[in-house]
Tab-separated table of C-alpha atoms in Angstrom:
chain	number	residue	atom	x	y	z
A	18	UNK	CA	-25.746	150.025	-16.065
A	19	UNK	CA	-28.448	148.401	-13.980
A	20	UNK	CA	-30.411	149.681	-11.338
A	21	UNK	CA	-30.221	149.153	-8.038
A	22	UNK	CA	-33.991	148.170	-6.980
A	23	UNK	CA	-35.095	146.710	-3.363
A	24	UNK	CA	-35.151	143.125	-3.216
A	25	UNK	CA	-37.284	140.423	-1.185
A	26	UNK	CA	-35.440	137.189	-0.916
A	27	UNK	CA	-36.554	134.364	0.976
A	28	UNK	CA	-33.990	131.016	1.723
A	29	UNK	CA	-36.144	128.281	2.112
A	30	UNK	CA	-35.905	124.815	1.183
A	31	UNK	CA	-39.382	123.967	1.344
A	32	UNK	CA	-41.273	127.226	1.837
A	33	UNK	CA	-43.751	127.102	-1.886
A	34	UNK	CA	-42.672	129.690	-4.068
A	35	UNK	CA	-41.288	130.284	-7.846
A	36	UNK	CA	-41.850	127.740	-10.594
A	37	UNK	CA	-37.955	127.150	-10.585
A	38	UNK	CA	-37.765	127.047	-6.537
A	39	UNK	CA	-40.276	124.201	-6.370
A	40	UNK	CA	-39.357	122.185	-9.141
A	41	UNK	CA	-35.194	122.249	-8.458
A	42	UNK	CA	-35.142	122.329	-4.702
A	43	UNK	CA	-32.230	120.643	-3.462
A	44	UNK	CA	-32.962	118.759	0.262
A	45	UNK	CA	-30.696	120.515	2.735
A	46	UNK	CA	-29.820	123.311	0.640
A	47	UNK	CA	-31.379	127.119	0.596
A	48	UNK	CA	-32.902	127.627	-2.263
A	49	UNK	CA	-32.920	130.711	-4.056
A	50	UNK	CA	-36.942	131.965	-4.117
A	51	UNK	CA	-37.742	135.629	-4.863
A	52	UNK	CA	-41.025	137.174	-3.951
A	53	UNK	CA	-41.890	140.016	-6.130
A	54	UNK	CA	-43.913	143.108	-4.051
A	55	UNK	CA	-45.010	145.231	-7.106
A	56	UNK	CA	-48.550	144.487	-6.711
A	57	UNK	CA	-51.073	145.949	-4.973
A	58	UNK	CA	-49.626	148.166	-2.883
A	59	UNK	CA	-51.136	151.107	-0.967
A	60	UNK	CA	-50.440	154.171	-3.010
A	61	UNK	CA	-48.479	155.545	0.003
A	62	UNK	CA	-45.962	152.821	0.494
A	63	UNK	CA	-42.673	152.921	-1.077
A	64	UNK	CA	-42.987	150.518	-4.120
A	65	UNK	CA	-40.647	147.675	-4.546
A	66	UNK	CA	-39.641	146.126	-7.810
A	67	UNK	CA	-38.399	142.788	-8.367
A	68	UNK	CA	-35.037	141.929	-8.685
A	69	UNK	CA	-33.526	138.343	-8.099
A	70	UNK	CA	-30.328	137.712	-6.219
A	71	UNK	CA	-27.836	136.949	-9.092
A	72	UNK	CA	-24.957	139.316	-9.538
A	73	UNK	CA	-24.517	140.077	-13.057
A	74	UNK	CA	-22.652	143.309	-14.445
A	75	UNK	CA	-23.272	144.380	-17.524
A	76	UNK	CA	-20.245	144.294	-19.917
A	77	UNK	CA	-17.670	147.242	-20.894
A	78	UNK	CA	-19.705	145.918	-24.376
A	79	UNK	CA	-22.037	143.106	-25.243
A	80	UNK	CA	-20.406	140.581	-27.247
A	81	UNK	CA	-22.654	137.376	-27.018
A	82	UNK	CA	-23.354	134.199	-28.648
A	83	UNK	CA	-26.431	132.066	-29.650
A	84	UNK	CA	-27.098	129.814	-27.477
A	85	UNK	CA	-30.072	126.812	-27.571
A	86	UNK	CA	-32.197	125.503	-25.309
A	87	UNK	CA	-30.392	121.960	-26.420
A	88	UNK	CA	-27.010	123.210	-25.685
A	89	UNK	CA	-27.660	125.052	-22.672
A	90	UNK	CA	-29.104	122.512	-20.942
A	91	UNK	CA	-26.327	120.179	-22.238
A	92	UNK	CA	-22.320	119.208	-22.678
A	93	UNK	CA	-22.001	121.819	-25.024
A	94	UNK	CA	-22.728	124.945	-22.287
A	95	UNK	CA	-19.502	123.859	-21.122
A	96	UNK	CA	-17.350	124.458	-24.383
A	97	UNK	CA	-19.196	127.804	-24.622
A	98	UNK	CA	-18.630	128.963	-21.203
A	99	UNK	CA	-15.255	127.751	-22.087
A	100	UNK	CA	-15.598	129.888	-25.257
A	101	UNK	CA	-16.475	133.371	-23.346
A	102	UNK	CA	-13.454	132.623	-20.495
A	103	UNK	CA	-10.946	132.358	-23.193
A	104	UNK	CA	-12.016	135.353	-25.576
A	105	UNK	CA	-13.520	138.563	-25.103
A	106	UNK	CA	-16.757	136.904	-25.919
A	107	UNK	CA	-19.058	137.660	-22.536
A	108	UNK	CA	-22.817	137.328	-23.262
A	109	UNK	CA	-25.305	134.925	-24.097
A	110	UNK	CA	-28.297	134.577	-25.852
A	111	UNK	CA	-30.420	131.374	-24.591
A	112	UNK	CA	-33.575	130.274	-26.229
A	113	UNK	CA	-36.680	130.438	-23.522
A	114	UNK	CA	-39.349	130.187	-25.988
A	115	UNK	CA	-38.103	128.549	-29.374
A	116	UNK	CA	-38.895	128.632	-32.759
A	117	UNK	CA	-41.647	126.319	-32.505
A	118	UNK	CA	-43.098	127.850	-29.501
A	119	UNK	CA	-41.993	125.538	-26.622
A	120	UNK	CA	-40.528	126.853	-23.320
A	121	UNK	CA	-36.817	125.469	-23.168
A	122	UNK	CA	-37.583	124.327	-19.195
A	123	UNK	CA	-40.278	122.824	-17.114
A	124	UNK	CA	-42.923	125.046	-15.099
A	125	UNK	CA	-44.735	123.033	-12.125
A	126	UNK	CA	-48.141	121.488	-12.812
A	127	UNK	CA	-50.761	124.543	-12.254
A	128	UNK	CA	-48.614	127.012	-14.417
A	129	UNK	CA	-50.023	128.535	-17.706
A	130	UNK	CA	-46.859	127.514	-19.649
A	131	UNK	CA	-46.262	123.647	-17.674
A	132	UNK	CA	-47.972	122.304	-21.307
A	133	UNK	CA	-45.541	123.948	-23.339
A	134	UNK	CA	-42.374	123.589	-21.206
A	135	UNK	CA	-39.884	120.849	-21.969
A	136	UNK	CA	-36.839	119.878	-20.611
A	137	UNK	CA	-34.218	121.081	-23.174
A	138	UNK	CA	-32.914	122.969	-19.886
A	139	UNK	CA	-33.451	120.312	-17.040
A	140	UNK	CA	-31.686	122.646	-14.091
A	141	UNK	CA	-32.380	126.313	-14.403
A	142	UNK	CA	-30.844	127.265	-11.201
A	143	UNK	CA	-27.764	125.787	-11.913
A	144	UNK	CA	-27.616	127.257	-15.748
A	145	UNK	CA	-28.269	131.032	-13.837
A	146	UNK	CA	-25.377	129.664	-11.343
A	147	UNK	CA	-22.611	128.849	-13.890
A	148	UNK	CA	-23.353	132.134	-15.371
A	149	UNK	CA	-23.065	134.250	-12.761
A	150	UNK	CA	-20.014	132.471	-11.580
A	151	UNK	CA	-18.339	133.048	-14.784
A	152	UNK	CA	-19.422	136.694	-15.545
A	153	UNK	CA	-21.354	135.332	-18.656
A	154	UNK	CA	-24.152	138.098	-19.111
A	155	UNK	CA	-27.416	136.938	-19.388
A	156	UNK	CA	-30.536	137.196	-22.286
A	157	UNK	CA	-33.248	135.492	-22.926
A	158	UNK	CA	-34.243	135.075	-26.667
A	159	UNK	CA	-38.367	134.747	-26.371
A	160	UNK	CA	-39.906	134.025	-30.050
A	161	UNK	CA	-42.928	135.806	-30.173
A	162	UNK	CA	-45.208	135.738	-33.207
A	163	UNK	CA	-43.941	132.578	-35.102
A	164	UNK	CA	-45.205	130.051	-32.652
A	165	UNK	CA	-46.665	126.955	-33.753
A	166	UNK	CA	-47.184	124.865	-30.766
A	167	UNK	CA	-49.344	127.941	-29.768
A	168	UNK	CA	-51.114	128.358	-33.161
A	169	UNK	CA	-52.431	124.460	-33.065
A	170	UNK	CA	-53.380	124.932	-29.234
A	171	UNK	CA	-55.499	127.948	-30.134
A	172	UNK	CA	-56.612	128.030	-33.691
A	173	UNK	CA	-58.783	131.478	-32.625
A	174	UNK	CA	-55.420	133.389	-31.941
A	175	UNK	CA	-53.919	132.312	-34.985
A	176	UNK	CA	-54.649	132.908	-39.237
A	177	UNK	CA	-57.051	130.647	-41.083
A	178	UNK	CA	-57.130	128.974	-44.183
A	179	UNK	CA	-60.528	127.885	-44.296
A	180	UNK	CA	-60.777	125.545	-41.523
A	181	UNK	CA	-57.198	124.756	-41.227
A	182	UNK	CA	-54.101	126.799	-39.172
A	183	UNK	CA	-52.749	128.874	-41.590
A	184	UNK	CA	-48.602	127.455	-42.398
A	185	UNK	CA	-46.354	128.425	-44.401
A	186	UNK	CA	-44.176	126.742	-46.992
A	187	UNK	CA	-41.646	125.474	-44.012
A	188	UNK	CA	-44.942	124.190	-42.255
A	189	UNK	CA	-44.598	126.932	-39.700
A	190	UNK	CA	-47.785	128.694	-38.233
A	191	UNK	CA	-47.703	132.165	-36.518
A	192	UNK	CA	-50.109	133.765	-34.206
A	193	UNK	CA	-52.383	137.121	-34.644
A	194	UNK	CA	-49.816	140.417	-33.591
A	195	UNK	CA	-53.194	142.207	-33.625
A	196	UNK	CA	-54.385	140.117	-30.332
A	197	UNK	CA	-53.922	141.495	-26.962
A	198	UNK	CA	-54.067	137.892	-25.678
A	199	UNK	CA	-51.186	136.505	-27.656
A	200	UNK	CA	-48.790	139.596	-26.154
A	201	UNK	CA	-49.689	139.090	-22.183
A	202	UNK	CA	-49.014	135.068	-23.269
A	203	UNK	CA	-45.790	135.678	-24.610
A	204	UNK	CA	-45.401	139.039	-22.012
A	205	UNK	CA	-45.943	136.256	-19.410
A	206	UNK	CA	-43.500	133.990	-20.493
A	207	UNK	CA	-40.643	136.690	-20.393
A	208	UNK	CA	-41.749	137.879	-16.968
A	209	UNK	CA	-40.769	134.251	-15.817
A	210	UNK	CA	-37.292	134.835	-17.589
A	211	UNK	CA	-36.898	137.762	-15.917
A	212	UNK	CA	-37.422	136.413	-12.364
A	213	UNK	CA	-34.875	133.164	-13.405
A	214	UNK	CA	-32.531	135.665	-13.224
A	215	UNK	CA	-31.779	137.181	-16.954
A	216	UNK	CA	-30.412	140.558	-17.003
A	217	UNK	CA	-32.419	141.308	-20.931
A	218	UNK	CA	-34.985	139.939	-22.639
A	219	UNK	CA	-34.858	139.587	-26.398
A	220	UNK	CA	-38.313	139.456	-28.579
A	221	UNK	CA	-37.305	137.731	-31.958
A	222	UNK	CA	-39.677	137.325	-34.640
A	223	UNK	CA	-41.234	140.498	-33.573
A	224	UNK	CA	-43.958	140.877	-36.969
A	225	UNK	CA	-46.440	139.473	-39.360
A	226	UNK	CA	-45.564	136.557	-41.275
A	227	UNK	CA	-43.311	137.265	-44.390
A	228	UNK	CA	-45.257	138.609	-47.483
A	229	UNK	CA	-48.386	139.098	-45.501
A	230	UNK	CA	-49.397	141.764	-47.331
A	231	UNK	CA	-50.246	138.842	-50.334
A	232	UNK	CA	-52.403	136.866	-48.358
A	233	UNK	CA	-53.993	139.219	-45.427
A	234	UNK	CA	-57.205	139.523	-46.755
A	235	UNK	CA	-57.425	136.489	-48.046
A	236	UNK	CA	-56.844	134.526	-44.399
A	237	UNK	CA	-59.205	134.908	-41.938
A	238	UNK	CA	-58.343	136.367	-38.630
A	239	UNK	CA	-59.751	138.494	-35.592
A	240	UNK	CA	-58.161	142.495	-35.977
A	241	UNK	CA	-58.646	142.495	-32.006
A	242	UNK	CA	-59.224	146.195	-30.765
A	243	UNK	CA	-57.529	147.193	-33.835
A	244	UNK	CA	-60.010	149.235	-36.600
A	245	UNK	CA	-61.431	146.517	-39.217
A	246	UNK	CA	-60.786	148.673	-41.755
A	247	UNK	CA	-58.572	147.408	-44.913
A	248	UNK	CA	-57.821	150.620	-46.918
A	249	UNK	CA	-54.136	150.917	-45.206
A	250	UNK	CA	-53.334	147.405	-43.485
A	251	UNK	CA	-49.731	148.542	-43.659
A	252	UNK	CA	-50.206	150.652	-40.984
A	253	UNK	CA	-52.372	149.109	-38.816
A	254	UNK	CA	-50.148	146.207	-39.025
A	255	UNK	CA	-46.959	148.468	-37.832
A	256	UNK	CA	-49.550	149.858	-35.245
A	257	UNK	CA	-49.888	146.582	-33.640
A	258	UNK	CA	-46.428	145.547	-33.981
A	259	UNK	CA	-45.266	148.848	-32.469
A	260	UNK	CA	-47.710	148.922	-29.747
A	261	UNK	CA	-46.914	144.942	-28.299
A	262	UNK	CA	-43.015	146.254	-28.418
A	263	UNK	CA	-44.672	149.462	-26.207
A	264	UNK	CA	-46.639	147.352	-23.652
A	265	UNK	CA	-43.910	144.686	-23.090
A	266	UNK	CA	-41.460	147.377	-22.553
A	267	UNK	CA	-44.014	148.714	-19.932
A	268	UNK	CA	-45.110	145.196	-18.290
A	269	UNK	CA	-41.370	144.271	-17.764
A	270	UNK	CA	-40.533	148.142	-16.086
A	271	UNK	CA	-40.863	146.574	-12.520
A	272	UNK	CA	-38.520	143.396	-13.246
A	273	UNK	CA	-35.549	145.878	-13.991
A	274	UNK	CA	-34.616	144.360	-17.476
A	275	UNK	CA	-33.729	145.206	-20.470
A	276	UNK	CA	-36.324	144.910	-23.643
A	277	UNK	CA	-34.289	144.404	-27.300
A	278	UNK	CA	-36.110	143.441	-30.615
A	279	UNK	CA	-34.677	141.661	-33.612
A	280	UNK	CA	-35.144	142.771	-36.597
A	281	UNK	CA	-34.419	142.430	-40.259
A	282	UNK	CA	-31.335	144.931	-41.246
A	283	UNK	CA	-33.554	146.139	-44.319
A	284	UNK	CA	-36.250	147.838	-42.124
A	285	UNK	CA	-33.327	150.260	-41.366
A	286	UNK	CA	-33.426	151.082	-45.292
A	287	UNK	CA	-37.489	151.610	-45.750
A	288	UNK	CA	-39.854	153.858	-44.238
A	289	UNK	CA	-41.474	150.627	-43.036
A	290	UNK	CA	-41.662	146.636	-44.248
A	291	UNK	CA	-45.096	146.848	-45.663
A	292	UNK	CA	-46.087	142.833	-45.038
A	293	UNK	CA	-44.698	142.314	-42.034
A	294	UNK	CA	-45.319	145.676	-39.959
A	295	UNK	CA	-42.093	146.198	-38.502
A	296	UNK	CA	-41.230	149.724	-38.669
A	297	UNK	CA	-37.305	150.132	-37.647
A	298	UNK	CA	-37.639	154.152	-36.357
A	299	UNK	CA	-41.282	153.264	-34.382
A	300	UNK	CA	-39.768	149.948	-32.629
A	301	UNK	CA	-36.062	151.370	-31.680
A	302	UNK	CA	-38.463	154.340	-29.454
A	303	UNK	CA	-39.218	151.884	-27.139
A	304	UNK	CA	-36.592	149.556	-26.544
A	305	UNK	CA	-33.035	149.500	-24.887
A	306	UNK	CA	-31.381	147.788	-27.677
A	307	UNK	CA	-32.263	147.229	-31.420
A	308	UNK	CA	-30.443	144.506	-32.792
A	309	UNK	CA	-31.088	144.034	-36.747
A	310	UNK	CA	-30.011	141.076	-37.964
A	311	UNK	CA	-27.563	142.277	-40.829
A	312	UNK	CA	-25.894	138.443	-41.920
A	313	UNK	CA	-23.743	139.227	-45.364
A	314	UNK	CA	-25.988	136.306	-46.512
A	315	UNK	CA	-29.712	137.604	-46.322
A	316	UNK	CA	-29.046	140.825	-48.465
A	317	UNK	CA	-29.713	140.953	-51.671
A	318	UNK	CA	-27.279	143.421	-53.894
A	319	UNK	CA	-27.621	146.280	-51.427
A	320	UNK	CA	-25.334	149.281	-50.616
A	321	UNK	CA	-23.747	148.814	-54.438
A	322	UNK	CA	-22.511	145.288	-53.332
A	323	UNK	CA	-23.717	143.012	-56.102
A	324	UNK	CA	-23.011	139.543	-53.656
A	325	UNK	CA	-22.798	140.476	-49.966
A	326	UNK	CA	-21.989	137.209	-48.467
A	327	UNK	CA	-18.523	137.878	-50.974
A	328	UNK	CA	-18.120	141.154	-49.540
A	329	UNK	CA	-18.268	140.824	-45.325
A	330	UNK	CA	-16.836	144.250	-44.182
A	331	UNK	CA	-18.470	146.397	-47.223
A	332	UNK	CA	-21.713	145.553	-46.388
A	333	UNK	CA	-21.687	145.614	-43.163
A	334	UNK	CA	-19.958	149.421	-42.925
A	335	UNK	CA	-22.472	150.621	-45.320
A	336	UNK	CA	-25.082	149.340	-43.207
A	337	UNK	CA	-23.775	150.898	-40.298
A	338	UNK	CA	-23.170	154.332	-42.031
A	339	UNK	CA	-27.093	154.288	-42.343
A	340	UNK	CA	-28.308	152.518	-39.469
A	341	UNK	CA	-26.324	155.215	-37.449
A	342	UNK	CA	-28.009	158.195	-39.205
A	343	UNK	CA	-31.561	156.506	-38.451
A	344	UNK	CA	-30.900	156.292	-34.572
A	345	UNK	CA	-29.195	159.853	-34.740
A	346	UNK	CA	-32.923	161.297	-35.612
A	347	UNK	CA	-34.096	160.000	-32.536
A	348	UNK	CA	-34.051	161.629	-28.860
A	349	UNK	CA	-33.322	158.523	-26.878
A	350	UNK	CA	-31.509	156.053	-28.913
A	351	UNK	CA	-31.344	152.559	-28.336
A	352	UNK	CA	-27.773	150.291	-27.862
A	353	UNK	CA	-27.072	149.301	-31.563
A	354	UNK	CA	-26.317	145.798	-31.331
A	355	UNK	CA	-26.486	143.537	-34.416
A	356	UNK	CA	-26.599	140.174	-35.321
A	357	UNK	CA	-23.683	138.910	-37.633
A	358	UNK	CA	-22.792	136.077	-39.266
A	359	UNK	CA	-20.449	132.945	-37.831
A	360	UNK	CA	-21.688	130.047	-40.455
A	361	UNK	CA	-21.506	129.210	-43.872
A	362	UNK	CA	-24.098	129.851	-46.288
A	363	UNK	CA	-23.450	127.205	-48.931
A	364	UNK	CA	-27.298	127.484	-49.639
A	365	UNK	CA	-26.713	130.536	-52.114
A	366	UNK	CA	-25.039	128.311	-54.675
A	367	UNK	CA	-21.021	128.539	-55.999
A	368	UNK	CA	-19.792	131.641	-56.769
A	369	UNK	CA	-22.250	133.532	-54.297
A	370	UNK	CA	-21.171	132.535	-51.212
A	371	UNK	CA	-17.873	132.535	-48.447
A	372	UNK	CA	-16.687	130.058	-46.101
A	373	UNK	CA	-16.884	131.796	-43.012
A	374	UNK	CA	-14.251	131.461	-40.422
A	375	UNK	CA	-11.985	133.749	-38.563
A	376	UNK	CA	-11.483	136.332	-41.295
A	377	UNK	CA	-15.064	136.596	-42.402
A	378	UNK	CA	-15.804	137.011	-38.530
A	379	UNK	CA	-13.319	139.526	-38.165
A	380	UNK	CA	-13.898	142.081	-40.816
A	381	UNK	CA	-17.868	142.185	-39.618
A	382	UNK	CA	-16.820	143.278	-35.636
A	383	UNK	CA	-14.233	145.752	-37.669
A	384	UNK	CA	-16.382	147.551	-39.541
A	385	UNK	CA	-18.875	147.830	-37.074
A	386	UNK	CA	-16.484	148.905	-34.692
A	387	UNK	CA	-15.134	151.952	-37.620
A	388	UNK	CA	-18.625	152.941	-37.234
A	389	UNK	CA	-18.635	153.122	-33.694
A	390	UNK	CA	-20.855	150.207	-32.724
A	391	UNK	CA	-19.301	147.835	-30.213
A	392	UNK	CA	-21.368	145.376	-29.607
A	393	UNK	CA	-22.776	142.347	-31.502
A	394	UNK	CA	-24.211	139.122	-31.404
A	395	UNK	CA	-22.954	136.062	-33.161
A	396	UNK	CA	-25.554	133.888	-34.857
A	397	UNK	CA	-24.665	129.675	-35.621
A	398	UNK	CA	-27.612	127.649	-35.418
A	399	UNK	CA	-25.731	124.817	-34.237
A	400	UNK	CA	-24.082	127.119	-31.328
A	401	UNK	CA	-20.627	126.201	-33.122
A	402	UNK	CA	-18.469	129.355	-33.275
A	403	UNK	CA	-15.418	129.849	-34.972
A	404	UNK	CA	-11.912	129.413	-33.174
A	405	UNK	CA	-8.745	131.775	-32.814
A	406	UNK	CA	-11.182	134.771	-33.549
A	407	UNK	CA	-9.945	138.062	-32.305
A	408	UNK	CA	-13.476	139.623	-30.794
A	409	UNK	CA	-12.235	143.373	-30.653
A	410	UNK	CA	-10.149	143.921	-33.892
């Protein structure tokens, strides 16, 4: 399903190039360094896009797993890779930029990102490597708006209480969707992903904070090019939320990748989430996959099911029944590819919740499957995925 695009590749061990090619040369080896032609060229020349040297297919269907920054640069990317060459498990999803707003590997001194980079991931090259020699597709997770590390760094792109970074109750701090700034810094980040070698990149946190709408003119924050005018926030927020989802999918044209968003299953059921602008119809226009997160354990009684975490399948075919109808309306459809659950919610209390394991697993891929949705993502936080699962029921 990818393109075929021209490609300039130089081997070199010691010829300067990419952030990854200088800081993991090996002496005496080639070393993969790609040199991207997309810019300024005379408007008569052929154009070339960027496209790295890694062979990666993509998959009869995405079925992919969550994957760290910790554990890919550690002992456990072995059990995983393990994981995907024993099942029909064949994707992953790797943290670039976390939760918190760090880069999962080190950029050379002079980058924009070196301050933010750590070495969760201490050998890129080789990560990109044992994928490719295992068939393990590629996709980078990039956390967008929640970003903390970024928030403290530059108070000016974030929300204010008074004179203090704006957190909320887990002590998190997200920066300003309306900002044109804050999308080429995150846009940027991706764009390195992309010439590491992964086939998709995945924006997560993709919105406002949750229940902005309670505190967003109460905080105090720039509105960017956006219209300073309060009487319908709602949809200046989608606006802006919409329109970074637009211009990333437009920055990252000449890197042939694919662009998915996360989001949360419930946009699917609302003509838009009024607090946190994310508008299910206006983002899936301008991506290649949608993937709303749809865990049995963040719905609330939904779809007639009084305790979804109880009920796996049932709420996750009635979910499907409507987030089918949604993309139907639409002219150019996204891949439907959701998040489910692989981990126990013990958090809702007794009587509300399910151990998950390989039943639990199972009757989410078979009722999206009834509906006609064949891929997925598995989420564990601790990258710890149930055994003896059969990953095409």
């Amino acid at each position: 399903m990818k393109k075929i695009a021209a490609t300039a590749i130089l081997l070199s061990g010691a010829f300067g190039g990419t952030a990854l090619a200088q800081e993991h040369a090996i002496e005496k080896q080639p070393v993969r360094e790609h040199v991207s032609l997309i810019k300024e060229l005379p408007e008569q020349m052929a154009r070339f896009k960027f496209q790295s040297d890694y062979q990666f297919e993509y998959p009869d269907a995405v079925r992919g797993v969550y994957v760290t920054g910790h554990s890919a640069g550690g002992e456990r990317l072995q059990t995983l890779i393990s994981l995907t060459n024993e099942t029909e498990l064949n994707a992953m999803v790797i943290d670039i930029k976390d939760d918190f707003g760090n880069v999962t590997y080190k950029l050379p001194e002079g980058s924009e990102y070196n301050n933010v980079g750590k070495s969760y991931i201490g050998d890129p090259l080789q990560l990109m490597e044992q994928l490719e020699e295992n068939e393990v597709y590629p996709i980078a997770r990039i956390v967008v708006f929640k970003d903390t590390v970024l928030a403290e760094e530059k108070p000016e792109w974030s929300f204010k209480d008074g004179n203090e970074v704006w957190k909320n109750r887990r002590g998190e701090s997200f920066v300003n969707p309306f900002l044109k700034e804050v999308w080429d810094y995150n846009i940027g980040i991706a764009i390195e992903a992309a010439k590491m070698g992964f086939q998709e990149i995945q924006f997560d946190y993709v919105r406002f904070p949750e229940g902005f709408e309670n505190r967003d003119t109460e905080l105090q924050y720039s509105m960017g090019d956006y219209p300073e005018d309060h009487q319908d926030n709602v949809q200046t927020r989608v606006s802006a939320v919409t329109d970074f989802v637009a211009y990333a999918k437009e920055k990252l044209e000449p890197y042939d990748v694919d662009v998915s968003v996360d989001i949360f299953g419930y946009t699917a059921t609302l003509p838009e989430a009024p607090g946190i602008g994310q508008n299910f119809t206006k983002i899936s226009e301008h991506v290649d996959v949608i993937s709303s997160m749809i865990y049995p354990s963040h719905w609330t009684s939904y779809f007639g099911v009084a305790k979804p975490d109880l009920e796996p399948y049932k709420i996750i075919k009635e979910y499907a029944k409507l987030e089918n109808k949604k993309l139907s309306e639409l002219d150019n459809p996204p891949i439907s590819r959701p998040w489910i659950q692989d981990f126990t919610a013990s958090y809702l209390g007794k009587g509300n919740y399910l151990n998950y394991g390989k039943a639990e697993v199972e009757a989410q891929i078979r009722a999206l499957n009834e509906e006609g949705i064949n891929e997925y993502l598995l989420w564990n936080a601790g990258n710890r995925y149930t055994e003896n699962v059969d990953y095409t029921p």
